[in-house]
Coordinates of C-alpha atoms in Angstrom, one line a residue:
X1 CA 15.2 3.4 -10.5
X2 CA 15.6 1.0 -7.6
X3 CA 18.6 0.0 -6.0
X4 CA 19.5 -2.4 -7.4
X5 CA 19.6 -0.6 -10.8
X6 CA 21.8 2.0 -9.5
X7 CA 24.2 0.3 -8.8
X8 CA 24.2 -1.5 -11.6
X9 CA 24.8 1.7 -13.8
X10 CA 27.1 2.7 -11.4
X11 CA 29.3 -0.7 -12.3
X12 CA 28.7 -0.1 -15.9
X13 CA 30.7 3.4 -15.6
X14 CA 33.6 1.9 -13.5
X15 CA 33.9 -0.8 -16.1
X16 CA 33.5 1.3 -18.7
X17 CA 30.4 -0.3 -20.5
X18 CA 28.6 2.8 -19.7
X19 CA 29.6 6.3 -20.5
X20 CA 29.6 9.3 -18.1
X21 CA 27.5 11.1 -20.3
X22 CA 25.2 8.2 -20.4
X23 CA 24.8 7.5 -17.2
X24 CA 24.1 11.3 -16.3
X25 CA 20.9 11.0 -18.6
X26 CA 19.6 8.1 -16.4
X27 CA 20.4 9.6 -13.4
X28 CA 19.4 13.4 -14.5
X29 CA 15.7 12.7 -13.4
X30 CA 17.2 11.9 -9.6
X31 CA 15.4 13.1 -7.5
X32 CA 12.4 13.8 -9.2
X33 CA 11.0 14.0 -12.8
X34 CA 9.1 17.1 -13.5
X35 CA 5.1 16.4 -15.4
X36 CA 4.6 20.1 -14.7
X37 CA 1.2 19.2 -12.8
X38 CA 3.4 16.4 -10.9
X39 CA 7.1 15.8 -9.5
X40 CA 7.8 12.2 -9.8
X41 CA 9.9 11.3 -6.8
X42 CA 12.4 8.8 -8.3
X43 CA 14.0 8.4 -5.3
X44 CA 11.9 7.3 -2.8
X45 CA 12.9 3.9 -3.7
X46 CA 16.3 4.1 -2.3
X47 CA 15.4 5.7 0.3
X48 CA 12.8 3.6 1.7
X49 CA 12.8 0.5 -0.5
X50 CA 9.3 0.7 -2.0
X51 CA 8.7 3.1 -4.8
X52 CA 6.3 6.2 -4.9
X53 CA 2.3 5.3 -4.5
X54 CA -0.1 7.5 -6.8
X55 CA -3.4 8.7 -4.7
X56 CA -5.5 8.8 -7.6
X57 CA -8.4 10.5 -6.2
X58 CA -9.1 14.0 -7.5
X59 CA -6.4 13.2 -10.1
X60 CA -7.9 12.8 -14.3
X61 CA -7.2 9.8 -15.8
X62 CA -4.3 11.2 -17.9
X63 CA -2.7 12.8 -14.8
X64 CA -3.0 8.8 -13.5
X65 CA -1.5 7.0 -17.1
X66 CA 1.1 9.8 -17.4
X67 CA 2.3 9.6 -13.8
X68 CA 2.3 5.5 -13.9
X69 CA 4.2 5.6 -17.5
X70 CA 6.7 7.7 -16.0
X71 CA 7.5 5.5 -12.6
X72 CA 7.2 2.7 -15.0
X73 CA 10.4 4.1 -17.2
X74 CA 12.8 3.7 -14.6
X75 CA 11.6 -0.2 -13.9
X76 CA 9.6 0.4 -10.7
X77 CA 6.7 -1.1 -9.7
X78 CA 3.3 0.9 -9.5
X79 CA 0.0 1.2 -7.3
X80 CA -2.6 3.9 -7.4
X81 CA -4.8 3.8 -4.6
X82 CA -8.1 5.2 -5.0
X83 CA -9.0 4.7 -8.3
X84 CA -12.8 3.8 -9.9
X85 CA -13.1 1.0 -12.2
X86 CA -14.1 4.5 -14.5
X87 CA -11.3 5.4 -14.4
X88 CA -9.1 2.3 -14.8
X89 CA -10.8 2.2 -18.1
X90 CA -9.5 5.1 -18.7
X91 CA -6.1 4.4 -17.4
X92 CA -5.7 1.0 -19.1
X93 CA -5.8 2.9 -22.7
X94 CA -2.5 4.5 -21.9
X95 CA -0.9 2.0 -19.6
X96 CA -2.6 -1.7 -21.4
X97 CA -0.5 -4.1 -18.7
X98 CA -2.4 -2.1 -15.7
X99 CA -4.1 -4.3 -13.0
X100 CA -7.2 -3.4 -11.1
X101 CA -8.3 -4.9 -7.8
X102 CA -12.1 -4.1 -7.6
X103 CA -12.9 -3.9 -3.9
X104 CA -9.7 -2.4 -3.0
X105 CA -9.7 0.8 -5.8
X106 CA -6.4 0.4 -6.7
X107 CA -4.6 0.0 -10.1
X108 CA -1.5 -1.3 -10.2
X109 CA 1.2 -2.0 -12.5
X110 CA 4.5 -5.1 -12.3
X111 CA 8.2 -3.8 -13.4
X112 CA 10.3 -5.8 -11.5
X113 CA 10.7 -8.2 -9.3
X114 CA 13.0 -6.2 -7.1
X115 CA 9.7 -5.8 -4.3
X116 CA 11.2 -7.0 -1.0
X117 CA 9.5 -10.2 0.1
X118 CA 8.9 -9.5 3.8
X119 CA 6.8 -11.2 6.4
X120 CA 2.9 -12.3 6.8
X121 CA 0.1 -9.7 8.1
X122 CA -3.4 -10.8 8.7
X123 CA -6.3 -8.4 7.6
X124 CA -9.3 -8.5 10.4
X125 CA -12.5 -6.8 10.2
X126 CA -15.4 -6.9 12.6
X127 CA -18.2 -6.7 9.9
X128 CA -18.5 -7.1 6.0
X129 CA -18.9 -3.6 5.7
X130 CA -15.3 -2.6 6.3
X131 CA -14.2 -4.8 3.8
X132 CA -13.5 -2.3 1.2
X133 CA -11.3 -0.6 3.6
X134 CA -10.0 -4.3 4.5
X135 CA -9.2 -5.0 0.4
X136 CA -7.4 -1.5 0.3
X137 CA -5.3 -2.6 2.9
X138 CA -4.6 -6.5 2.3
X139 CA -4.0 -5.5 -1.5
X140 CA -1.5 -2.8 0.1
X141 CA 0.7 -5.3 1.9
X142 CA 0.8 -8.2 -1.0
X143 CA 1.8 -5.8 -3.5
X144 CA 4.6 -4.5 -1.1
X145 CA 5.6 -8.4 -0.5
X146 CA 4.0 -9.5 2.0
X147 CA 1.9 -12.8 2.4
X148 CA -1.5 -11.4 3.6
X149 CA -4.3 -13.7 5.4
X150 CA -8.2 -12.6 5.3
X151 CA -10.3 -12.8 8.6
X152 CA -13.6 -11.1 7.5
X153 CA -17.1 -10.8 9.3
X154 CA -15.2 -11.7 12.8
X155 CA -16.5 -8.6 15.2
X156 CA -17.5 -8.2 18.8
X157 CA -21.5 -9.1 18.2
X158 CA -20.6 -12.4 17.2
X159 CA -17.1 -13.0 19.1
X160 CA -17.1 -16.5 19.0
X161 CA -16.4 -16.0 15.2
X162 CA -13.4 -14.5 15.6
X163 CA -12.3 -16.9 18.5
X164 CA -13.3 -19.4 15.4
X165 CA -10.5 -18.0 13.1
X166 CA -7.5 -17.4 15.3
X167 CA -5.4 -20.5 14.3
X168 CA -5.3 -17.5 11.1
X169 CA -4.0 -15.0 13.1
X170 CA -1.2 -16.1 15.7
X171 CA 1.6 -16.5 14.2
X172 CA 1.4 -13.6 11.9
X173 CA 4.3 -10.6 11.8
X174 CA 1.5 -8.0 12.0
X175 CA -2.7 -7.7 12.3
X176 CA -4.3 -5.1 10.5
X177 CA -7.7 -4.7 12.6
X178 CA -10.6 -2.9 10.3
X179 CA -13.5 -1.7 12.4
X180 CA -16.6 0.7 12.4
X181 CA -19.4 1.5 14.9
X182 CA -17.2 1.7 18.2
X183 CA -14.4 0.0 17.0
X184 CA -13.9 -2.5 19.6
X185 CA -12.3 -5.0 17.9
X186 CA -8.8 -3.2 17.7
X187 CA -8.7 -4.0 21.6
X188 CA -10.1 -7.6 21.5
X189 CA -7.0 -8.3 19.3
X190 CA -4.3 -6.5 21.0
X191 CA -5.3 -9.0 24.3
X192 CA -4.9 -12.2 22.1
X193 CA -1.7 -11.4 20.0
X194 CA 2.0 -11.0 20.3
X195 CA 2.8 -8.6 17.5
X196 CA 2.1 -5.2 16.8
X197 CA -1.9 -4.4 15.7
X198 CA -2.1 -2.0 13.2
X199 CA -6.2 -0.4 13.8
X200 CA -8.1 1.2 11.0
X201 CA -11.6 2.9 12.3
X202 CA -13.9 3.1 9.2
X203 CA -17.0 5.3 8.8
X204 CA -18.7 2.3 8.6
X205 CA -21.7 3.1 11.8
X206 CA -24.8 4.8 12.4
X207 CA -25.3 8.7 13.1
X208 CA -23.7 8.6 16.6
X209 CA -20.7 6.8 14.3
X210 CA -19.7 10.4 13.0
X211 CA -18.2 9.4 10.4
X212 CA -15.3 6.9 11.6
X213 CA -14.6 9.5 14.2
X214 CA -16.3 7.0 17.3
X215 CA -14.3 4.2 16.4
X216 CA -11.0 6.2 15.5
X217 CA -11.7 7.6 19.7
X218 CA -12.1 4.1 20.8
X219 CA -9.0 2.9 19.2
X220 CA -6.8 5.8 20.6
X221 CA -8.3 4.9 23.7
X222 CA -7.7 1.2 23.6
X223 CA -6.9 -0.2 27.3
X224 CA -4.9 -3.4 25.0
X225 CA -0.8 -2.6 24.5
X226 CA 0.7 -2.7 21.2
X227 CA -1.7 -0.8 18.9
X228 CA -1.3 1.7 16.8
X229 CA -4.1 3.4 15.2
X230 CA -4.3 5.3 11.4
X231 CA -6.9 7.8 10.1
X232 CA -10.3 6.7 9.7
X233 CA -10.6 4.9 6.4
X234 CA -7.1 4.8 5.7
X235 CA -6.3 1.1 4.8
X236 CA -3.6 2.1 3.0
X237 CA -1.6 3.6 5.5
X238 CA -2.3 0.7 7.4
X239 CA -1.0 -2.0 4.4
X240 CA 1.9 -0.1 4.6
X241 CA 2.9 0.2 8.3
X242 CA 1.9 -3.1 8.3
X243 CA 3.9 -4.5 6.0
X244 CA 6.8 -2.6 7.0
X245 CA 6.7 -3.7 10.7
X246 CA 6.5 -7.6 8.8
X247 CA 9.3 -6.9 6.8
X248 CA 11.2 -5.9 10.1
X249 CA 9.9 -8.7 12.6

């Protein structure tokens, strides 16, 4: 139930459209709903302003569809992040108006169009590689409102590519910057921007790579002011700080 919603039913009792009774079996699953394997947190959308988000990894197709069903009741809108095109099959049996965006593994699902519309972020990465990570993250930040701009294939071997492309970036709210091997181009961007860069090292590299772990160093250690850095592979987290910092810009 979002906020708007509530206070909607709310009216409805002071007017007297709405019984008490009524109105205390719409609220009744406030805070959460209870799945018994899940407890649907209802209330995350008035207290932050975006609904709950379903990692769907490690989860069974029927945890996914029940889970999504039961956001979907109260009118929010849905996104399960790390989800197989398996197992959107799957999902899409039990929920038939689901969406899924390929590259970024993530179903999602429209009940409203309550979504704050908020600000623009631009989506960098340095190779085509991290683009998976990239689509996670871009996908992220439109479905939260915001108007996303793709800079792909733009890293530090080929820098005059991404000197190419940066009529795309200034101007922007906030950069997502999606990098493997060393990560370098998190820094490169936080000397040519004036708004926040959100960094996202990817296990995209070679053996001395370790996993992400090289490039999630490099970003921590970034010389460049006003980056922040999430876990390695996380494009998620990084649509979401993203779009949040756009929404308050």
């Amino acid at each position: 139930m979002n906020e708007k919603k509530l206070k909607e039913l709310l009216e409805a009792v002071k007017t007297s459209e709405l019984s008490v009774d009524d109105a205390y079996n719409q609220l009744k699953t406030l805070p959460y709903a209870d799945l018994g394997f899940a407890s649907v947190d209802h209330h995350r959308t008035i207290r932050t302003g975006y609904p709950e988000v379903i990692y769907g990894e490690n989860k069974t197709p029927e945890q996914i569809g029940m889970i999504m069903n039961e956001l979907a009741s109260k009118g929010d809108n849905i996104m399960a992040t790390r989800c197989s095109a398996e197992v959107y099959d799957a999902v899409k049996k039990m929920v038939p108006d689901a969406v899924y965006y390929d590259e970024a593994r993530i179903i999602s699902l429209a009940r409203s169009e309550s979504t704050v519309r908020c600000g623009s972020v631009a989506v960098v990465t340095a190779g085509t590689s991290d683009i998976p990570v990239a689509e996670e993250a871009a996908v992220t930040a439109q479905l939260m409102g915001a108007e996303v701009t793709r800079v792909y294939d733009v890293g530090v071997a080929g820098i005059h590519r991404l000197f190419a492309r940066m009529g795309d970036i200034i101007g922007v709210d906030a950069v997502i910057a999606v990098a493997g091997m060393e990560g370098a181009l998190a820094s490169v961007l936080g000397g040519l921007v004036n708004v926040p860069v959100v960094a996202v090292p990817t296990s995209v590299g070679y053996g001395a790579n370790l996993g992400g772990l090289s490039a999630l160093l490099s970003m921590l250690n970034s010389c460049a002011n006003g980056i922040g850095v999430v876990n390695i592979d996380n494009g998620f987290g990084a649509g979401y700080l993203a779009t949040l910092i756009a929404r308050k810009h």
